[in-house]
PDB file of C-alpha atoms and ligand atoms in Angstrom:
ATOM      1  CA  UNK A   1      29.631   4.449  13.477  1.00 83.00           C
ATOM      2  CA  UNK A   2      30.256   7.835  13.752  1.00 90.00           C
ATOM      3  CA  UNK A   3      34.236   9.354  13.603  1.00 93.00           C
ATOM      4  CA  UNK A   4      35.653   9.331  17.243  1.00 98.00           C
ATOM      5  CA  UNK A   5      37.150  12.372  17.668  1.00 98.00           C
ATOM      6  CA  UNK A   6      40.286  13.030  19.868  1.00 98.00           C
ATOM      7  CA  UNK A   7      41.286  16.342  21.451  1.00 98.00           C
ATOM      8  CA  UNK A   8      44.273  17.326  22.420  1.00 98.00           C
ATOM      9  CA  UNK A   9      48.253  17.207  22.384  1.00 98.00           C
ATOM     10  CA  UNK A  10      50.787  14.224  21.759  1.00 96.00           C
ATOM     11  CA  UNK A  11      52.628  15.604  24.892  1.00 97.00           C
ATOM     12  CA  UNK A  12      50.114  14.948  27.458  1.00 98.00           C
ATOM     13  CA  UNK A  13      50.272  11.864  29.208  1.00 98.00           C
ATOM     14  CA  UNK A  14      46.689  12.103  29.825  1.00 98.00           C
ATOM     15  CA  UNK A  15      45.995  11.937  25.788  1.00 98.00           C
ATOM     16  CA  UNK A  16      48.233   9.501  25.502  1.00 98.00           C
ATOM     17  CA  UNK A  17      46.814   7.084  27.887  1.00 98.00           C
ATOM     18  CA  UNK A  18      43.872   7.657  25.703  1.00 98.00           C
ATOM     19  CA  UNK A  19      45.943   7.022  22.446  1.00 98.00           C
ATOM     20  CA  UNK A  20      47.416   3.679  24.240  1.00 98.00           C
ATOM     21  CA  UNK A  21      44.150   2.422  24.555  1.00 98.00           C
ATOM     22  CA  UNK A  22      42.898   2.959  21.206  1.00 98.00           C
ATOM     23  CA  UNK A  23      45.586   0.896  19.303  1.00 98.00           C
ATOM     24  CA  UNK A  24      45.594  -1.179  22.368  1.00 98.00           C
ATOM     25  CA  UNK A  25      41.941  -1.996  20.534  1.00 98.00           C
ATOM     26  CA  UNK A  26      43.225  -1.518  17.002  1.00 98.00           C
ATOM     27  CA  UNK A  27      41.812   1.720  16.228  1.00 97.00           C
ATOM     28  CA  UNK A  28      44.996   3.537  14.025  1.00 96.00           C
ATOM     29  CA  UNK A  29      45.077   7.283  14.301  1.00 96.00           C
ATOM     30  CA  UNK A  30      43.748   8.992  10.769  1.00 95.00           C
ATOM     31  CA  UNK A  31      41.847   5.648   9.850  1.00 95.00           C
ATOM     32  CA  UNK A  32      39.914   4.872  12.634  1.00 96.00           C
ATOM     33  CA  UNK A  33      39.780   8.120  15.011  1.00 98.00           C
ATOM     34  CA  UNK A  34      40.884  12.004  14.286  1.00 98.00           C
ATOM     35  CA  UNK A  35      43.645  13.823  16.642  1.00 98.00           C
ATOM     36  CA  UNK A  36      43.576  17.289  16.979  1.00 98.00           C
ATOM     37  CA  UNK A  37      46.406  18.088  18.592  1.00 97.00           C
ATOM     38  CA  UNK A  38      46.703  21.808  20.163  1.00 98.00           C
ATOM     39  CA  UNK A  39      48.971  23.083  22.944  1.00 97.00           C
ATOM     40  CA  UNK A  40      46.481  22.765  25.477  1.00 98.00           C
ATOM     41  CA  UNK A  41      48.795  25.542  28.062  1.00 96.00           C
ATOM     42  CA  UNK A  42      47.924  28.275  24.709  1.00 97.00           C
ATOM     43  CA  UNK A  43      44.403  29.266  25.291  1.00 96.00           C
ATOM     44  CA  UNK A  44      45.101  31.045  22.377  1.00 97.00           C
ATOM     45  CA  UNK A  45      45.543  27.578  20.741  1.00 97.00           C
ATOM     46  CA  UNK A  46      42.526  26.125  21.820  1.00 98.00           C
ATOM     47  CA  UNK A  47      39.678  25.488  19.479  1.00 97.00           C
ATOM     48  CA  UNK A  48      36.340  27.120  19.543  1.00 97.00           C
ATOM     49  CA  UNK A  49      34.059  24.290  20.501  1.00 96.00           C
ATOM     50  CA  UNK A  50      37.074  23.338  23.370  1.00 97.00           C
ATOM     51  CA  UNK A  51      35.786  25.574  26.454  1.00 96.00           C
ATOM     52  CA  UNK A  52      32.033  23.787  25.993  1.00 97.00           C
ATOM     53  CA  UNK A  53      33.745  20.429  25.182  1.00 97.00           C
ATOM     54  CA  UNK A  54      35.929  20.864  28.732  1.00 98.00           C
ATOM     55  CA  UNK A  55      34.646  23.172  31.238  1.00 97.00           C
ATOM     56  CA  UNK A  56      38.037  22.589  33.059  1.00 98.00           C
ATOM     57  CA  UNK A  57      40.040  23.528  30.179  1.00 98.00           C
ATOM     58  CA  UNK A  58      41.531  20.125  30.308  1.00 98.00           C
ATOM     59  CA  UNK A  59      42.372  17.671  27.618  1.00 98.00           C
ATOM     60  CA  UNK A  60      41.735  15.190  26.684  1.00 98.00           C
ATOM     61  CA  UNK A  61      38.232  15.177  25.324  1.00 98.00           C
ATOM     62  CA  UNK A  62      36.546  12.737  23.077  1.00 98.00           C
ATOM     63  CA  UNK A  63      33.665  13.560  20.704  1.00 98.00           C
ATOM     64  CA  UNK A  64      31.953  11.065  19.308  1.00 98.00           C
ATOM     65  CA  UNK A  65      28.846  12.092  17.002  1.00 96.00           C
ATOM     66  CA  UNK A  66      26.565  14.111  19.718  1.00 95.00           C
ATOM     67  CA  UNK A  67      28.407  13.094  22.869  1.00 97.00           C
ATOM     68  CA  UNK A  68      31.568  14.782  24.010  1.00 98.00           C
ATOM     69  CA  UNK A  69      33.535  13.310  26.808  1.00 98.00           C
ATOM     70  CA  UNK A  70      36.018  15.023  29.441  1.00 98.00           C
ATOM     71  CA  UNK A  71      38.134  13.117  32.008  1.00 98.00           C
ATOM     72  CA  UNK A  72      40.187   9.984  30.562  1.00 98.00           C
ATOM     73  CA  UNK A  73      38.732   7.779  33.701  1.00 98.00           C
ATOM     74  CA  UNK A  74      35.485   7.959  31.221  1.00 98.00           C
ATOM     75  CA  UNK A  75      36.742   8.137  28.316  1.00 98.00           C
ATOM     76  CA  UNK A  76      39.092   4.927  28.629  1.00 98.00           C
ATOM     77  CA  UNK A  77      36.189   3.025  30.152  1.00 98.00           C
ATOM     78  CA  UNK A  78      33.691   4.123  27.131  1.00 98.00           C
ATOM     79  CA  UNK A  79      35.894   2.930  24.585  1.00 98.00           C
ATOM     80  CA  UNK A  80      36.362  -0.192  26.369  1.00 98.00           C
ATOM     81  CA  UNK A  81      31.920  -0.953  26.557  1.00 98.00           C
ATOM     82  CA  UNK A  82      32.291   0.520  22.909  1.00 98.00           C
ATOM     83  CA  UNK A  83      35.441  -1.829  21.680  1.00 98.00           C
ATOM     84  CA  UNK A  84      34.752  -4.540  23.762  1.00 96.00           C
ATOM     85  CA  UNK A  85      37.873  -6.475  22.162  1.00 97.00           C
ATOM     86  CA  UNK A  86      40.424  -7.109  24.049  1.00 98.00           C
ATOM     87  CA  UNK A  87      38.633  -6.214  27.153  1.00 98.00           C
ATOM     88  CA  UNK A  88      41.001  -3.832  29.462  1.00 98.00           C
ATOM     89  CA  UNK A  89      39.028  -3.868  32.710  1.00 98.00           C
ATOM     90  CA  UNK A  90      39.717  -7.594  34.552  1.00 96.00           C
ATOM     91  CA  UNK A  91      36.572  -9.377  35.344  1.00 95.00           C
ATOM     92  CA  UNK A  92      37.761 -10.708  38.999  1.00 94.00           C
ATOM     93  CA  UNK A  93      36.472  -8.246  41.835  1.00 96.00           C
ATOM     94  CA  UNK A  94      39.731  -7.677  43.459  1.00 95.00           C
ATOM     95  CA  UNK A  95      41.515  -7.704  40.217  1.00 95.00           C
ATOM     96  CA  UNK A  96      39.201  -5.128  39.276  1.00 96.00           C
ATOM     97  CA  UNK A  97      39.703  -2.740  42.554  1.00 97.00           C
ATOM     98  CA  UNK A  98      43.327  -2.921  42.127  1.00 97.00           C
ATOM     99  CA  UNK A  99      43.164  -1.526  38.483  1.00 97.00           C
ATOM    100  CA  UNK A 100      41.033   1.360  39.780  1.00 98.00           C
ATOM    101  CA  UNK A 101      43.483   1.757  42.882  1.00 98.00           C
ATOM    102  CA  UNK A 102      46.319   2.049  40.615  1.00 98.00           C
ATOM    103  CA  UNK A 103      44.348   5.017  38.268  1.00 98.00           C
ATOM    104  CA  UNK A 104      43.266   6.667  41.090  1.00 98.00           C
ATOM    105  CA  UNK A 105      46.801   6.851  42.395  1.00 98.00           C
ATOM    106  CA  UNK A 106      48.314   7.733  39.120  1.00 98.00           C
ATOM    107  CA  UNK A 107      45.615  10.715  39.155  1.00 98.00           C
ATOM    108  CA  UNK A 108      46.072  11.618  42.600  1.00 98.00           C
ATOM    109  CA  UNK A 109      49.878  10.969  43.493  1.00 98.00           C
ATOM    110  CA  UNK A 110      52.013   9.901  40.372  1.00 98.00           C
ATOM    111  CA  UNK A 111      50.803  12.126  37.842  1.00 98.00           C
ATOM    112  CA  UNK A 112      51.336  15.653  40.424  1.00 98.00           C
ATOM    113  CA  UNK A 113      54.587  14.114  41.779  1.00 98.00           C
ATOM    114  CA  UNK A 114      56.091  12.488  39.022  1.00 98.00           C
ATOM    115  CA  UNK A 115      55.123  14.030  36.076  1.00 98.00           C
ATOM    116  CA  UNK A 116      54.858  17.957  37.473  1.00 98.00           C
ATOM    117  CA  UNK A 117      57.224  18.087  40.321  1.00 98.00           C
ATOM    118  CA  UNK A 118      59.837  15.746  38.761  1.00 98.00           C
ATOM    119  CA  UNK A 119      59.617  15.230  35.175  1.00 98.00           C
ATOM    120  CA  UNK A 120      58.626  19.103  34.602  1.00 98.00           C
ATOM    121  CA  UNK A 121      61.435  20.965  36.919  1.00 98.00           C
ATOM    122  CA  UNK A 122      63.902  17.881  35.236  1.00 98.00           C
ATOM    123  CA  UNK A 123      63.151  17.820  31.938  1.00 97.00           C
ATOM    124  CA  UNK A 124      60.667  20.220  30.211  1.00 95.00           C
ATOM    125  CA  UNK A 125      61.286  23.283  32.271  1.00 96.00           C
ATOM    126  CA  UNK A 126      64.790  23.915  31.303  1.00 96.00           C
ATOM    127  CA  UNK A 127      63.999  23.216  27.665  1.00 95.00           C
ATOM    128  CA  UNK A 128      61.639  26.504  27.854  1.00 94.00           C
ATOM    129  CA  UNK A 129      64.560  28.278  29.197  1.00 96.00           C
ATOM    130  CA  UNK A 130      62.935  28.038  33.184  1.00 96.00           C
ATOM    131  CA  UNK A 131      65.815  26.786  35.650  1.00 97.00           C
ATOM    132  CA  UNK A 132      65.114  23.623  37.658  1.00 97.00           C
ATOM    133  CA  UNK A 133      64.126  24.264  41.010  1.00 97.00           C
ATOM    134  CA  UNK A 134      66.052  21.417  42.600  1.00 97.00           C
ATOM    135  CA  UNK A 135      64.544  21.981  45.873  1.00 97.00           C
ATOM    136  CA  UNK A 136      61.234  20.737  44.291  1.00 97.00           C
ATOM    137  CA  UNK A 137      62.853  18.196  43.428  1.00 98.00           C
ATOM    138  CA  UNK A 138      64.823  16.594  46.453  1.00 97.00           C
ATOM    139  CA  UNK A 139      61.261  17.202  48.264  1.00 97.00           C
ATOM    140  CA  UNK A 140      59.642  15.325  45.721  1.00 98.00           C
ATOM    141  CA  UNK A 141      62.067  13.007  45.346  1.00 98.00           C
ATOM    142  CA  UNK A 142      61.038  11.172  48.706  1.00 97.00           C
ATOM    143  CA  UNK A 143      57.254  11.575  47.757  1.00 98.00           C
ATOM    144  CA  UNK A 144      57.764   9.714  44.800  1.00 98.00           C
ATOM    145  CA  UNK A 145      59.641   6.697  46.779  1.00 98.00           C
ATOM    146  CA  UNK A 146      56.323   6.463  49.079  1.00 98.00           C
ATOM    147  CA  UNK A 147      54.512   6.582  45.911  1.00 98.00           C
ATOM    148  CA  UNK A 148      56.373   3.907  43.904  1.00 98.00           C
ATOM    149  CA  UNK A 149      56.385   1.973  47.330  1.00 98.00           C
ATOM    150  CA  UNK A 150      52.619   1.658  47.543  1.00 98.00           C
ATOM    151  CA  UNK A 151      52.271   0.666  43.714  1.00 98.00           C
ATOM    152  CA  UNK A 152      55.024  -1.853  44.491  1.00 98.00           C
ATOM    153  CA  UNK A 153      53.165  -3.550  47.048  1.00 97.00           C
ATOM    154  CA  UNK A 154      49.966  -3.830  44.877  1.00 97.00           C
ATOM    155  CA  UNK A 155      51.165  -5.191  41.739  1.00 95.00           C
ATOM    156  CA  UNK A 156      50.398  -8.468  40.900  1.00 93.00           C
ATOM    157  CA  UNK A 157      52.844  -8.815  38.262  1.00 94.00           C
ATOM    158  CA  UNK A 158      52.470 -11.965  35.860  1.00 94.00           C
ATOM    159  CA  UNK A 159      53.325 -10.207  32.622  1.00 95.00           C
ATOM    160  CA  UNK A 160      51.338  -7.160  33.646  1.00 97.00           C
ATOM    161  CA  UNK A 161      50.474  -5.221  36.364  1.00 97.00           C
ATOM    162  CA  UNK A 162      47.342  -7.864  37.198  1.00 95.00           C
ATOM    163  CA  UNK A 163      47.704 -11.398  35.696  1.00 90.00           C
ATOM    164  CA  UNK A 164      48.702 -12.142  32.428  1.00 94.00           C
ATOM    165  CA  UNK A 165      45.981  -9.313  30.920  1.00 97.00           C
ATOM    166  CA  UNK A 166      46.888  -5.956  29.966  1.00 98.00           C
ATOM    167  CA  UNK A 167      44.239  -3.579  31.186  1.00 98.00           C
ATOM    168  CA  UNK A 168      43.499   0.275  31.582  1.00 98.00           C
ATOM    169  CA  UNK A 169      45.986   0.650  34.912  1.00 98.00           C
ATOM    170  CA  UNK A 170      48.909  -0.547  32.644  1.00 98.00           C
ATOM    171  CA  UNK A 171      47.747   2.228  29.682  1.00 98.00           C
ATOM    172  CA  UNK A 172      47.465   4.823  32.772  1.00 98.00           C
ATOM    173  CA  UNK A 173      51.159   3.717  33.936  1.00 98.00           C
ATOM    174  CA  UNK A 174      53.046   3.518  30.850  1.00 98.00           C
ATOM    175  CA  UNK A 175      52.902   6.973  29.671  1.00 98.00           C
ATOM    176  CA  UNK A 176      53.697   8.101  33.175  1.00 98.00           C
ATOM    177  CA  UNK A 177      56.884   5.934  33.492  1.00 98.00           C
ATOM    178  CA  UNK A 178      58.489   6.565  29.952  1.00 98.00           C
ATOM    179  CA  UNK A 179      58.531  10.893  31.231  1.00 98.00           C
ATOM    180  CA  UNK A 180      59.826   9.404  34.788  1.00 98.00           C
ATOM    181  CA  UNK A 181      62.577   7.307  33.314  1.00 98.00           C
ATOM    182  CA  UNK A 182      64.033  10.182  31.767  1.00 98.00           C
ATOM    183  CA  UNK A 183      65.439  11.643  35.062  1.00 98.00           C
ATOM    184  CA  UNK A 184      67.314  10.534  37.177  1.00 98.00           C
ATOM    185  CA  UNK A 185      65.134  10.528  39.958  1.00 98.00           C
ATOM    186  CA  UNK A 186      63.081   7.751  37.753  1.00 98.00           C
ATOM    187  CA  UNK A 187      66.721   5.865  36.942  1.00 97.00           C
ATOM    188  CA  UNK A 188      67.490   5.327  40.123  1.00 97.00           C
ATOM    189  CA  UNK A 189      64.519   4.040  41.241  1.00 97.00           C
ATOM    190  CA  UNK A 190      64.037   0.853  39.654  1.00 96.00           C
ATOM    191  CA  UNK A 191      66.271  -1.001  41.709  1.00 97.00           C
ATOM    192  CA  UNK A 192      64.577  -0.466  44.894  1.00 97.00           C
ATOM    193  CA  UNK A 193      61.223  -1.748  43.631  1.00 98.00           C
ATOM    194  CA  UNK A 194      61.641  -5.051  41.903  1.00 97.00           C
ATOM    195  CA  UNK A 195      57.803  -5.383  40.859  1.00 97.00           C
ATOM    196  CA  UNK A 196      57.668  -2.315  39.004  1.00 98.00           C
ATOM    197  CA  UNK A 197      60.982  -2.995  37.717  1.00 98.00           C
ATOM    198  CA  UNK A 198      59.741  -6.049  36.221  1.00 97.00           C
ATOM    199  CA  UNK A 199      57.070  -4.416  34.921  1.00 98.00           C
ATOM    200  CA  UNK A 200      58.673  -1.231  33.177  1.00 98.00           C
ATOM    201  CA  UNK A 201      60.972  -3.950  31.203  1.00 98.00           C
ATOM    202  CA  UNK A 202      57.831  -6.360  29.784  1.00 98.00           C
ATOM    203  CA  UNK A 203      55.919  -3.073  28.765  1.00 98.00           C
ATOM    204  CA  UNK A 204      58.588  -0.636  27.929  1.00 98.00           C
ATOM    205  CA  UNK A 205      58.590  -1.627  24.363  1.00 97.00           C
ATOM    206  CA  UNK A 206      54.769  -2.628  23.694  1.00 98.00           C
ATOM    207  CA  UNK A 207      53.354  -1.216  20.075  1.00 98.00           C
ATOM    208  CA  UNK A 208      50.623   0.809  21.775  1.00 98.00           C
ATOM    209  CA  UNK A 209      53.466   2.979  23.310  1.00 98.00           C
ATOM    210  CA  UNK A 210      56.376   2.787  20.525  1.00 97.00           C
ATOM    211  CA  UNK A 211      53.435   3.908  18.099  1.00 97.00           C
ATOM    212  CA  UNK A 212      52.061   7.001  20.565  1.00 97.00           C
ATOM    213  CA  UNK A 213      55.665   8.576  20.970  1.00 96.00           C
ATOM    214  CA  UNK A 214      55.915  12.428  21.931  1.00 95.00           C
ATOM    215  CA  UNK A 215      58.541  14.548  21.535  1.00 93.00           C
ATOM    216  CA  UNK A 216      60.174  13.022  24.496  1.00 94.00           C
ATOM    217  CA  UNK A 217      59.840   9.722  23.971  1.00 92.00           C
TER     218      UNK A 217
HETATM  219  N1  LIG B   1      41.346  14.778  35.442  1.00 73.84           N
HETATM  220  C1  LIG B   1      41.788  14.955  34.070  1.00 73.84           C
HETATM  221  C2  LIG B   1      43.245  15.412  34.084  1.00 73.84           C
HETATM  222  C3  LIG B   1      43.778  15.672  32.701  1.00 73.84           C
HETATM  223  C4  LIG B   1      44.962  16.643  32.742  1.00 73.84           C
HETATM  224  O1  LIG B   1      45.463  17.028  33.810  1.00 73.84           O
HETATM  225  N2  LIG B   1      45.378  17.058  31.551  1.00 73.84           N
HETATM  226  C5  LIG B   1      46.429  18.055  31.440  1.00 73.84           C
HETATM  227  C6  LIG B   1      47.410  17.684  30.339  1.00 73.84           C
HETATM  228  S1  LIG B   1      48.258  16.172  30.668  1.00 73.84           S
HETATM  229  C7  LIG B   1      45.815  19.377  31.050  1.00 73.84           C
HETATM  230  O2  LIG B   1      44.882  19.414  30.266  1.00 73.84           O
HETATM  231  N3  LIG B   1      46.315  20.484  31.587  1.00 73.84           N
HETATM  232  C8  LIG B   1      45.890  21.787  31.187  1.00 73.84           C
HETATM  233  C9  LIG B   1      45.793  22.735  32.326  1.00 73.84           C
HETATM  234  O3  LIG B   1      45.912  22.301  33.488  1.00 73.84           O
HETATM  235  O4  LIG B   1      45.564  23.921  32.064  1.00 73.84           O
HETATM  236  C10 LIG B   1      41.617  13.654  33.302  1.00 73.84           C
HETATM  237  O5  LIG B   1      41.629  12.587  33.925  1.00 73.84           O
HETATM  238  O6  LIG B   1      41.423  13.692  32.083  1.00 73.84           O
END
């Protein structure tokens, strides 16, 4: 089988979903796939064959032999058909709705409140010198509560986030949560949602995640 090829930077939680679900299936970075890592906010970073690999200048990409794939929603779900051990997509109907439900939320809501509003202004902003805009923040703040609220009511938590099966919506969470938990926006939220609570302490320490670690954690 051809090398799979992995584009983009240990920061994004996008890649790492990606990452998660590769040694989620065993595949170790350097022996069984190739990260090239790049900051993907430096266009002057990016490498030549990125702009036709990702017309929306997004990572991550995959290339695998002749096929190059952009958005993780297919990527994730291509390695899964490809890697078919340990399946990551539930075979129950409603089991399976709820895992996409959860992704699309985390693309829609979690990742642009959480991550950019929150984690960004918090966290990464000041390290690049930018002040926090606090206001951001506080309005966030109460967006995020509606959005933790509606992944609290459809958990079904029995080890993971449906059943007693890890599957893609707990690789699209984790990386989200571990930038979250850093502020203390994320801190204080726990205790008002004891699903995800639950949750964030069975997966917090999983291999997949411990072994995909950014700079921030
Ligand atoms: N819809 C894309 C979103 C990926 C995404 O937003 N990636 C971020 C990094 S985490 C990115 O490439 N941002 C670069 C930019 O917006 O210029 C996916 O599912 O793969």
């Amino acid at each position: 089988m051809e090398k799979l090829v992995l584009y983009g930077p240990s920061f994004s939680v996008y890649v790492r979903i990606v990452r998660i679900v590769l040694r989620e299936k065993e595949l170790i970075e350097n022996e069984d796939y190739i990260l090239k890592p790049f900051d993907v906010f430096e266009p002057a970073e990016h490498p030549k064959e990125f702009k036709s690999l990702s017309p929306f200048g997004k990572v991550p990409v995959l290339a695998h032999g002749d096929l190059g794939i952009y958005e993780t929603s297919a990527i994730t779900r291509y390695l899964d058909q490809i890697f078919p051990s340990p399946s990551l997509q539930p075979t129950s109907p409603s089991s399976l709705a709820r895992m996409n439900q959860v992704i699309s939320i985390v693309d829609n809501y979690a990742y642009p409140i959480l991550i950019w509003k929150i984690f960004v202004e918090r966290i990464s902003a000041p390290e690049e010198g930018r002040e926090c805009n606090y206001q951001l923040v506080e309005q966030a703040h109460s967006e995020a509560m509606e959005c933790l609220a509606a992944l609290e009511d459809l958990i079904d938590f029995n080890g993971f986030l449906f059943g007693k099966a890890l599957s893609l919506a707990d690789c699209y969470m984790m990386p989200i949560f571990v930038y979250f938990m850093l502020t203390p926006e994320g801190k204080d939220s726990l205790s008002e949602f004891p699903n995800i609570h639950r949750w964030w302490l069975a997966v917090k320490q999983r291999p997949s995640l411990l072994k995909t670690r950014s700079k921030w954690g």
